[in-house]
Coordinates of N, CA, C and O in Angstrom, one line a residue:
X343 N 8.8 30.8 -22.1 CA 6.8 31.0 -20.5 C 6.4 32.2 -20.7 O 7.3 33.5 -20.9
X344 N 5.6 31.5 -20.1 CA 4.6 33.1 -19.8 C 3.8 32.4 -18.5 O 3.6 31.5 -18.4
X345 N 2.8 33.5 -17.9 CA 1.8 32.9 -17.4 C 0.6 33.5 -17.9 O 0.6 34.8 -18.5
X346 N -0.7 33.2 -18.4 CA -1.9 33.5 -19.0 C -2.9 32.7 -18.1 O -3.6 32.0 -18.2
X347 N -3.3 34.2 -17.5 CA -4.6 33.8 -16.6 C -5.9 34.1 -17.1 O -7.5 34.6 -17.2
X348 N -6.5 34.1 -18.7 CA -7.2 35.3 -19.4 C -7.8 34.1 -20.6 O -7.0 33.7 -22.1
X349 N -7.6 33.0 -20.1 CA -7.8 31.6 -21.1 C -9.2 31.8 -21.2 O -10.7 30.6 -20.8
X350 N -9.6 32.5 -22.2 CA -11.0 32.0 -23.1 C -11.5 31.4 -22.1 O -12.8 31.0 -22.5
X351 N -11.3 30.5 -23.5 CA -11.3 29.2 -24.4 C -11.6 28.3 -23.2 O -12.3 26.9 -23.1
X352 N -10.5 28.2 -22.6 CA -10.6 26.8 -21.3 C -10.9 27.2 -19.5 O -10.8 26.5 -18.9
X353 N -11.0 28.5 -19.6 CA -11.7 28.9 -18.6 C -10.9 29.4 -17.6 O -10.9 28.3 -16.2
X354 N -9.0 28.8 -17.4 CA -8.1 28.4 -16.3 C -7.3 29.2 -16.3 O -6.8 30.4 -17.1
X355 N -6.1 28.5 -15.6 CA -4.6 29.2 -15.6 C -3.7 28.6 -16.3 O -3.7 27.2 -16.2
X356 N -2.8 29.0 -17.0 CA -1.5 28.4 -17.7 C -0.5 28.6 -17.4 O -0.4 30.2 -17.4
X357 N 0.5 28.0 -17.0 CA 2.0 28.6 -16.8 C 3.0 27.5 -18.0 O 2.7 26.4 -17.3
X358 N 3.0 28.2 -18.4 CA 4.0 27.1 -19.6 C 4.8 28.4 -21.0 O 4.7 29.2 -20.3
X359 N 4.8 27.0 -21.5 CA 5.3 27.8 -23.3 C 4.2 28.4 -23.9 O 2.8 28.0 -23.9
X360 N 5.0 29.4 -25.2 CA 4.1 30.3 -26.4 C 4.0 29.3 -27.5 O 5.2 28.5 -27.2
X361 N 3.6 29.4 -28.1 CA 4.2 29.2 -29.6 C 3.6 27.3 -29.8 O 2.5 27.1 -29.3
X362 N 4.5 27.2 -30.0 CA 4.1 25.3 -31.0 C 4.8 24.7 -29.1 O 3.5 23.4 -29.3
X363 N 4.4 25.1 -27.8 CA 4.7 24.4 -26.8 C 3.9 24.7 -25.7 O 3.5 24.7 -24.9
X364 N 3.1 26.0 -26.8 CA 1.3 26.0 -25.7 C 0.6 24.5 -25.0 O 0.8 24.7 -24.1
X365 N 0.8 24.5 -26.7 CA -0.6 22.9 -26.0 C 0.6 21.5 -24.9 O -0.4 20.9 -24.2
X366 N 1.4 22.0 -24.6 CA 2.4 20.9 -24.0 C 2.6 21.5 -22.6 O 2.7 20.9 -21.4
X367 N 1.5 22.8 -21.8 CA 1.5 23.3 -21.0 C 2.4 22.5 -19.6 O 2.3 21.4 -20.2
X368 N 3.1 23.3 -20.0 CA 3.6 23.2 -18.0 C 2.6 22.8 -16.6 O 3.0 21.9 -16.2
X369 N 1.9 23.7 -16.5 CA 0.9 23.7 -15.0 C -0.8 24.6 -16.3 O -0.2 25.5 -16.6
X370 N -1.3 23.4 -16.0 CA -2.1 24.4 -16.4 C -3.4 23.5 -15.2 O -4.4 22.6 -14.8
X371 N -4.5 25.0 -14.7 CA -5.4 24.9 -14.1 C -6.6 24.9 -14.4 O -7.0 26.6 -15.1
X372 N -7.2 24.3 -14.7 CA -8.8 24.7 -15.7 C -9.9 25.5 -14.7 O -9.8 24.9 -13.2
X373 N -10.7 26.2 -15.2 CA -11.4 26.5 -15.0 C -12.9 25.8 -13.6 O -12.6 26.4 -12.4
X374 N -12.3 24.3 -13.9 CA -13.0 23.0 -12.8 C -12.4 23.3 -11.8 O -13.0 22.4 -10.6
X375 N -11.9 24.1 -11.6 CA -10.4 23.2 -10.9 C -9.3 22.1 -10.9 O -8.7 21.4 -10.3
X376 N -9.4 21.4 -12.0 CA -8.7 20.2 -12.4 C -7.1 20.9 -12.8 O -7.2 21.2 -13.6
X377 N -6.1 19.9 -12.3 CA -5.0 20.2 -12.5 C -4.4 19.7 -13.7 O -4.0 18.1 -13.3
X378 N -3.4 20.2 -14.7 CA -2.6 19.5 -15.6 C -1.6 19.9 -15.3 O -1.1 21.1 -15.3
X379 N -0.3 18.3 -15.4 CA 1.3 18.6 -15.6 C 1.0 18.2 -16.7 O 1.0 17.0 -17.4
X380 N 2.1 18.7 -17.8 CA 2.1 18.3 -19.0 C 1.2 18.5 -20.6 O 1.1 17.4 -21.7
X381 N 0.3 18.5 -19.7 CA -1.5 18.6 -20.7 C -2.4 19.8 -20.2 O -2.3 20.3 -19.4
X382 N -2.6 20.3 -20.8 CA -3.8 21.6 -21.3 C -5.6 20.8 -20.8 O -5.9 21.6 -21.3
X383 N -5.6 19.9 -21.4 CA -7.1 19.1 -20.8 C -7.1 17.9 -20.2 O -7.5 16.1 -20.0
X384 N -6.9 18.5 -18.6 CA -6.8 17.3 -17.6 C -8.2 17.0 -16.8 O -9.0 17.5 -17.5
X385 N -8.3 15.2 -17.6 CA -9.7 14.6 -17.5 C -9.5 14.6 -15.3 O -11.1 14.1 -15.4
X386 N -8.7 14.6 -14.6 CA -9.1 14.3 -13.1 C -8.6 15.4 -12.4 O -8.4 16.3 -12.9
X387 N -8.1 15.3 -10.8 CA -8.7 16.8 -10.3 C -6.8 16.9 -10.4 O -6.5 18.1 -10.3
X388 N -6.2 16.0 -10.5 CA -4.0 15.9 -11.3 C -4.5 14.7 -12.4 O -4.6 14.5 -12.0
X389 N -3.7 15.0 -12.8 CA -3.3 14.6 -14.5 C -2.0 14.8 -14.5 O -1.5 16.0 -15.0
X390 N -1.3 13.8 -14.9 CA 0.6 14.5 -15.1 C 0.8 13.7 -16.8 O 0.4 12.1 -16.1
X391 N 1.5 14.3 -17.6 CA 1.2 13.2 -18.9 C 3.1 13.1 -18.5 O 3.9 13.8 -18.7
X392 N 3.4 11.9 -18.0 CA 4.9 11.8 -18.2 C 5.2 11.1 -17.1 O 3.7 10.7 -16.0
X393 N 6.3 10.9 -16.7 CA 6.3 10.7 -15.4 C 6.5 10.8 -13.7 O 6.8 12.4 -13.9
X394 N 6.1 10.1 -12.4 CA 6.4 11.4 -11.5 C 7.1 10.6 -10.9 O 7.4 9.3 -10.5
X395 N 8.1 11.3 -10.2 CA 9.1 10.4 -9.3 C 9.0 11.5 -7.7 O 8.6 12.4 -7.7
X396 N 9.1 10.5 -6.7 CA 9.3 10.5 -5.4 C 10.4 9.6 -5.1 O 10.8 8.9 -4.7
X397 N 11.5 11.6 -4.5 CA 12.8 11.2 -4.5 C 13.2 11.6 -2.6 O 12.6 12.5 -2.6
X398 N 13.7 10.2 -2.2 CA 14.2 10.6 -0.8 C 15.9 11.4 -0.5 O 16.6 10.1 -1.1
X399 N 16.5 12.2 -0.9 CA 18.0 12.3 -0.7 C 18.2 12.9 0.7 O 18.9 13.6 1.4
X400 N 17.4 12.6 2.0 CA 17.8 13.0 2.8 C 19.3 11.6 3.5 O 18.9 10.9 3.2
X401 N 19.7 12.5 4.7 CA 20.4 11.4 5.1 C 20.1 11.3 6.6 O 20.5 11.0 7.3
X402 N 19.2 10.0 6.1 CA 18.8 9.3 7.2 C 17.9 7.8 6.3 O 17.9 7.7 5.1
X403 N 17.4 7.2 7.5 CA 16.8 5.4 7.0 C 15.5 5.6 6.7 O 14.9 4.7 6.2
X404 N 15.0 6.6 6.4 CA 13.7 7.2 5.8 C 13.7 7.4 4.3 O 13.7 8.2 4.0
X405 N 12.5 6.7 3.9 CA 12.4 6.6 2.3 C 10.9 7.6 2.7 O 10.7 7.3 3.4
X406 N 10.6 7.8 1.5 CA 9.5 9.0 1.0 C 7.9 7.9 0.6 O 8.0 6.0 0.5
X407 N 7.0 8.8 1.0 CA 5.1 7.4 1.4 C 4.5 8.4 0.1 O 4.6 9.4 -0.2
X408 N 3.6 7.3 -0.7 CA 2.5 7.7 -0.9 C 1.5 7.6 -0.5 O 1.1 5.9 0.1
X409 N 0.6 8.3 0.2 CA -0.4 8.4 1.1 C -1.9 7.7 0.5 O -2.0 9.5 -0.6
X410 N -2.6 7.1 0.5 CA -4.5 7.3 0.1 C -4.8 7.3 1.3 O -5.0 6.2 1.9
X411 N -5.5 7.9 1.7 CA -6.1 8.9 2.9 C -7.8 8.3 2.7 O -8.5 9.4 1.6
X412 N -8.4 7.7 3.6 CA -9.8 7.7 3.8 C -11.0 8.1 4.5 O -10.2 7.5 5.7
X413 N -12.1 9.0 4.8 CA -12.2 8.8 5.9 C -13.6 9.6 5.7 O -14.3 10.2 4.5
X414 N -14.6 9.5 6.4 CA -16.2 9.9 6.5 C -16.5 11.3 6.3 O -17.4 11.8 6.1
X415 N -15.2 12.4 6.9 CA -16.1 13.7 6.9 C -14.3 14.3 6.8 O -13.4 13.5 7.3
X416 N -14.9 15.5 7.1 CA -13.6 16.8 7.1 C -12.6 16.4 8.6 O -11.6 16.7 9.1
X417 N -13.4 15.6 9.3 CA -12.5 15.7 10.4 C -12.1 14.3 11.4 O -12.8 13.7 12.4
X418 N -12.0 13.3 10.3 CA -11.6 12.0 10.7 C -12.7 11.5 11.1 O -12.9 10.3 11.8
X419 N -14.2 10.9 10.4 CA -15.2 10.6 10.1 C -14.6 8.9 10.0 O -14.3 8.8 9.1
X420 N -15.2 8.4 11.0 CA -14.6 6.7 11.5 C -15.5 5.7 10.0 O -16.6 6.1 9.3
X421 N -14.6 4.8 9.5 CA -14.8 4.4 7.6 C -15.7 3.5 8.7 O -15.4 2.8 9.4
X422 N -16.2 2.8 7.2 CA -16.8 1.6 8.1 C -16.5 -0.1 7.5 O -15.7 0.5 5.8
X423 N -16.5 -1.2 7.2 CA -16.9 -2.2 6.9 C -17.0 -1.7 5.6 O -17.9 -1.8 5.0
X424 N -16.1 -2.9 4.6 CA -16.5 -2.7 3.3 C -16.2 -1.2 2.5 O -16.1 -1.4 1.2
X425 N -15.7 -0.6 3.3 CA -15.2 0.8 2.2 C -13.9 0.4 1.9 O -12.9 -0.2 2.2
X426 N -13.8 1.0 0.7 CA -12.5 1.5 0.2 C -11.6 2.5 0.6 O -12.2 3.0 1.1
X427 N -10.6 1.6 1.0 CA -9.5 2.9 1.5 C -8.6 3.5 0.2 O -8.2 4.5 0.0
X428 N -8.7 2.8 -1.1 CA -8.0 3.5 -2.2 C -8.2 2.2 -2.6 O -7.4 1.2 -2.5
X429 N -7.3 2.4 -4.0 CA -6.7 1.6 -4.9 C -5.7 2.0 -5.9 O -5.4 3.6 -6.3
X430 N -4.8 1.3 -6.3 CA -3.6 1.4 -7.2 C -4.1 0.4 -8.9 O -4.2 -0.1 -8.8
X431 N -4.7 1.2 -9.7 CA -4.9 1.2 -11.5 C -3.8 1.1 -11.8 O -3.6 2.0 -12.2
X432 N -4.3 -0.3 -13.0 CA -2.7 0.0 -14.3 C -3.7 -0.1 -15.4 O -4.9 -0.8 -15.5
X433 N -3.9 0.6 -16.2 CA -4.4 0.4 -17.9 C -3.6 0.7 -19.4 O -2.3 1.3 -18.9
X434 N -4.1 -0.4 -20.1 CA -3.7 0.2 -21.2 C -3.9 0.8 -22.2 O -5.4 0.2 -22.4
X435 N -4.0 1.2 -23.3 CA -4.6 1.3 -24.5 C -4.8 0.3 -26.1 O -3.7 -0.3 -26.3
X436 N -6.0 -0.4 -26.0 CA -6.6 -1.2 -26.6 C -6.2 -0.5 -28.1 O -7.4 -1.4 -29.6
X437 N -6.5 0.9 -28.5 CA -6.3 1.0 -29.9 C -7.8 2.2 -29.5 O -7.4 3.0 -30.6
X438 N -8.7 2.2 -28.9 CA -9.4 3.1 -29.0 C -9.9 3.8 -28.0 O -10.5 4.1 -27.4
X439 N -9.5 3.0 -26.4 CA -9.4 4.1 -25.1 C -8.1 3.2 -23.8 O -7.9 1.9 -24.8
X440 N -8.5 3.2 -23.1 CA -7.3 3.0 -21.5 C -8.9 1.8 -21.5 O -9.8 1.9 -21.2
X441 N -7.7 0.7 -21.5 CA -8.7 -0.5 -20.7 C -7.5 -1.1 -19.4 O -6.1 -1.2 -19.5
X442 N -8.6 -1.2 -18.1 CA -7.9 -1.8 -17.1 C -7.7 -3.4 -17.3 O -8.0 -4.4 -17.5
X443 N -6.2 -3.4 -16.8 CA -5.3 -4.5 -17.6 C -4.8 -5.1 -15.5 O -5.0 -6.3 -15.2
X444 N -4.2 -4.5 -14.5 CA -4.2 -5.0 -13.4 C -4.8 -4.0 -12.0 O -4.8 -2.5 -11.9
X445 N -5.0 -4.2 -11.2 CA -4.6 -3.2 -10.0 C -5.3 -3.8 -8.5 O -5.3 -4.9 -8.6
X446 N -4.9 -2.8 -7.6 CA -4.8 -3.6 -6.2 C -5.4 -3.0 -5.3 O -5.7 -1.3 -5.5
X447 N -6.6 -3.2 -4.2 CA -7.5 -2.9 -3.8 C -7.5 -2.9 -1.7 O -6.9 -3.8 -1.9
X448 N -7.4 -1.4 -1.7 CA -7.8 -2.3 0.3 C -8.9 -1.7 0.1 O -9.8 -0.5 0.0
X449 N -9.2 -2.8 1.3 CA -10.5 -2.3 2.2 C -11.1 -2.7 3.7 O -10.1 -3.8 3.8
X450 N -11.5 -2.1 4.1 CA -12.0 -2.0 5.8 C -12.5 -3.3 5.7 O -13.4 -3.7 5.2
X451 N -11.8 -4.5 6.7 CA -13.0 -5.5 7.0 C -12.9 -5.3 8.4 O -12.2 -5.8 8.7
X452 N -14.5 -5.4 9.1 CA -14.5 -5.5 10.3 C -15.3 -4.0 10.8 O -14.7 -3.0 9.6
X453 N -14.7 -4.1 12.2 CA -15.5 -2.5 12.6 C -14.2 -1.8 13.1 O -13.4 -2.1 14.3
X454 N -13.8 -0.5 12.5 CA -12.5 0.0 13.1 C -12.9 0.2 14.0 O -13.7 0.8 14.8
X455 N -11.7 1.6 15.6 CA -12.0 1.7 16.1 C -10.3 3.1 16.5 O -9.6 2.8 15.5
X456 N -10.3 3.6 17.5 CA -9.4 4.1 17.7 C -7.9 2.9 17.2 O -8.0 2.0 18.0
X457 N -7.4 3.5 17.0 CA -6.0 3.1 16.2 C -5.6 1.5 16.4 O -5.5 0.9 16.0
X458 N -7.2 1.0 15.1 CA -7.6 0.0 14.8 C -8.0 0.1 13.4 O -9.0 0.7 13.2
X459 N -7.4 -0.4 12.4 CA -7.9 -0.4 11.4 C -7.4 -1.7 10.6 O -6.5 -1.4 9.4
X460 N -8.5 -2.9 10.7 CA -8.5 -4.1 10.1 C -9.4 -3.8 8.8 O -9.2 -3.4 8.2
X461 N -7.9 -4.6 7.8 CA -8.3 -4.2 6.0 C -7.5 -5.2 5.8 O -6.7 -6.1 6.1
X462 N -7.8 -5.4 4.1 CA -7.1 -6.5 3.2 C -6.9 -5.8 1.8 O -7.4 -5.0 2.0
X463 N -6.2 -6.5 1.3 CA -5.5 -6.1 -0.1 C -5.7 -7.3 -0.8 O -5.6 -8.3 -0.6
X464 N -6.9 -6.9 -2.1 CA -7.1 -7.6 -3.4 C -6.0 -7.0 -3.9 O -6.0 -6.3 -4.5
X465 N -5.3 -7.8 -4.8 CA -4.7 -8.5 -6.5 C -5.6 -8.8 -7.5 O -5.9 -10.1 -7.0
X466 N -6.1 -8.2 -8.5 CA -6.7 -8.3 -9.3 C -5.8 -8.0 -10.9 O -5.3 -6.8 -10.9
X467 N -6.3 -9.1 -11.8 CA -5.4 -8.8 -13.3 C -7.1 -9.5 -14.1 O -7.5 -9.5 -13.3
X468 N -6.5 -8.9 -15.4 CA -7.3 -9.0 -16.5 C -6.9 -10.1 -17.3 O -5.8 -10.2 -17.8
X469 N -7.7 -11.3 -17.5 CA -7.5 -12.5 -18.0 C -7.7 -11.7 -19.7 O -8.4 -11.5 -20.1
X470 N -6.3 -12.9 -20.7 CA -6.8 -12.8 -22.3 C -8.1 -12.2 -22.6 O -8.9 -13.6 -22.1
X471 N -8.5 -11.9 -23.2 CA -9.5 -11.6 -24.1 C -10.7 -11.0 -23.1 O -11.6 -10.5 -23.4
X472 N -10.3 -10.5 -21.9 CA -11.5 -9.9 -21.2 C -11.4 -8.5 -21.5 O -9.9 -8.0 -21.2
X473 N -12.2 -7.7 -20.7 CA -11.4 -6.1 -20.2 C -12.2 -5.9 -18.8 O -12.5 -4.9 -18.8
X474 N -12.0 -6.8 -18.1 CA -12.4 -6.7 -16.2 C -11.7 -7.1 -15.4 O -11.4 -8.5 -16.2
X475 N -10.2 -6.7 -15.0 CA -9.8 -7.3 -14.3 C -10.6 -8.0 -12.3 O -11.7 -7.6 -12.1
X476 N -10.3 -9.3 -12.2 CA -10.9 -9.9 -11.5 C -9.7 -10.5 -10.3 O -8.9 -10.6 -10.6
X477 N -10.8 -10.4 -9.2 CA -9.5 -11.1 -7.8 C -8.5 -12.3 -8.2 O -9.4 -13.2 -8.6
X478 N -7.7 -12.4 -7.8 CA -6.3 -13.5 -8.1 C -5.7 -13.8 -6.8 O -5.8 -14.8 -6.8
X479 N -5.7 -12.7 -6.0 CA -4.5 -13.2 -4.3 C -5.4 -12.1 -3.6 O -5.9 -10.8 -3.9
X480 N -5.3 -12.6 -2.4 CA -6.1 -11.5 -1.5 C -4.8 -12.1 -0.5 O -4.5 -13.0 -0.2
X481 N -4.9 -10.7 0.6 CA -4.0 -10.7 2.0 C -5.3 -10.1 2.6 O -5.7 -9.2 2.8
X482 N -5.7 -10.9 3.9 CA -6.4 -10.5 4.8 C -6.0 -10.1 6.1 O -5.0 -9.7 6.3
X483 N -6.7 -8.8 6.3 CA -6.0 -8.4 7.9 C -5.3 -9.1 8.8 O -4.4 -8.7 9.7
X484 N -5.5 -10.3 9.8 CA -4.9 -10.8 10.4 C -3.8 -12.1 9.4 O -3.1 -13.1 9.6
X485 N -3.4 -12.3 8.5 CA -1.9 -11.9 6.9 C -2.2 -13.2 6.6 O -1.3 -13.8 5.9
X486 N -3.3 -14.1 6.8 CA -3.8 -15.2 5.5 C -3.6 -15.1 4.4 O -4.5 -13.8 4.0
X487 N -3.8 -15.1 3.7 CA -3.5 -15.4 2.2 C -3.6 -16.6 1.0 O -3.9 -17.2 1.4
X488 N -4.9 -15.7 0.0 CA -5.5 -16.5 -0.8 C -5.3 -16.0 -2.0 O -5.5 -15.0 -2.4
X489 N -5.1 -17.8 -2.3 CA -4.6 -17.1 -4.2 C -6.1 -17.8 -4.8 O -5.7 -19.0 -4.5
X490 N -6.9 -17.4 -5.4 CA -8.1 -18.8 -5.9 C -8.8 -18.6 -5.0 O -10.6 -19.0 -5.3
X491 N -9.0 -17.6 -3.9 CA -10.0 -17.7 -2.9 C -10.1 -16.2 -2.2 O -9.1 -16.2 -1.9
X492 N -11.0 -15.5 -2.3 CA -11.4 -14.7 -1.1 C -11.0 -14.9 0.3 O -11.0 -13.6 1.0
X493 N -11.5 -15.7 0.8 CA -11.3 -16.3 2.1 C -10.2 -17.5 2.9 O -10.7 -19.0 3.1
X494 N -9.3 -17.1 2.7 CA -8.4 -18.1 2.8 C -8.9 -18.5 4.6 O -9.0 -17.9 5.7
X495 N -8.3 -20.5 4.4 CA -9.1 -21.0 5.7 C -7.5 -21.0 6.9 O -7.3 -21.0 7.6
X496 N -5.9 -20.5 5.8 CA -4.7 -20.7 6.5 C -3.4 -19.5 5.7 O -4.4 -19.0 5.3
X497 N -2.5 -20.1 6.5 CA -1.8 -19.1 6.3 C -1.5 -18.4 4.6 O -1.4 -17.6 4.2
X498 N -1.6 -19.7 4.4 CA -1.9 -19.9 2.5 C -2.7 -20.6 2.3 O -2.3 -21.9 2.8
X499 N -3.6 -20.6 1.7 CA -4.6 -21.0 1.2 C -4.5 -20.8 -0.6 O -4.9 -19.5 -0.9
X500 N -4.5 -21.5 -0.8 CA -4.3 -21.9 -3.0 C -5.6 -23.2 -3.5 O -6.0 -23.8 -2.9
X501 N -6.7 -22.3 -4.0 CA -7.7 -22.6 -4.4 C -7.9 -22.7 -6.5 O -7.8 -21.8 -7.0
X502 N -8.2 -24.0 -6.9 CA -8.3 -24.2 -7.8 C -9.4 -25.2 -8.5 O -9.4 -26.2 -7.4
X503 N -10.5 -25.2 -9.5 CA -11.3 -26.0 -9.1 C -10.8 -27.1 -10.1 O -11.4 -28.1 -10.0
X504 N -10.3 -26.8 -11.0 CA -9.8 -28.2 -11.8 C -8.3 -28.6 -11.9 O -7.9 -27.5 -11.8
X505 N -7.6 -29.8 -12.6 CA -6.1 -29.6 -12.5 C -5.2 -29.2 -11.3 O -6.2 -28.6 -10.5
X506 N -4.4 -29.6 -11.5 CA -3.5 -29.3 -10.4 C -2.8 -27.5 -9.5 O -3.3 -27.3 -11.3
X507 N -2.8 -27.2 -9.4 CA -2.3 -25.8 -8.4 C -1.4 -25.4 -8.0 O -1.1 -24.8 -8.0
X508 N -0.8 -26.2 -7.6 CA 0.6 -26.0 -7.7 C 2.1 -27.0 -8.6 O 2.0 -28.1 -8.3
X509 N 3.0 -26.6 -8.3 CA 4.0 -26.9 -8.7 C 5.0 -26.7 -8.4 O 5.5 -25.0 -7.7
X510 N 6.5 -27.1 -7.9 CA 7.4 -26.9 -7.5 C 8.7 -27.6 -8.5 O 8.7 -28.8 -9.0
X511 N 9.8 -27.1 -8.7 CA 10.5 -27.2 -9.3 C 12.1 -26.9 -8.8 O 11.9 -26.0 -7.7
X512 N 12.9 -27.3 -9.3 CA 14.6 -27.2 -8.8 C 15.6 -27.3 -9.5 O 15.4 -28.7 -10.5
X513 N 16.7 -26.4 -9.6 CA 18.0 -26.7 -10.5 C 18.5 -28.1 -10.3 O 19.8 -27.9 -10.7
X514 N 18.4 -28.3 -8.7 CA 19.2 -28.9 -7.7 C 19.3 -30.4 -8.1 O 18.3 -31.3 -8.8

């Protein structure tokens, strides 16, 4: 192990192995402030090569959380109707590049106010033969769920342009 802050060819700080283990860099901070864990070529603010675990070993009923925060300023500037609050994206390699397979989006719907943050979740998947994820299910701020529609009119609203859209089976 070593610490090397004289990365003249990479412009950053490297904490990790030497020799053959160098390129597996335990932690690398690029000259532009990007952090790589397990990689010396981070492409985002934080790139992790490998799995990430968030563990809760406290002797209580609380679990850990992952928070995606959005504000329009450093002083908690109020977000607006239509603002994206964050997304979780899933990609797979197609032999040439990473292609989006699915994602979950959170978006502000309506006018937020003090202790009031109306939002919707949309679930998107990429159909076979396509390269873009499209919306398949929506959960609105009032709890209405839409499958095949982004504007559900009832607690559960299923829409399909043609053929039967609901199948119920039982082993009984």
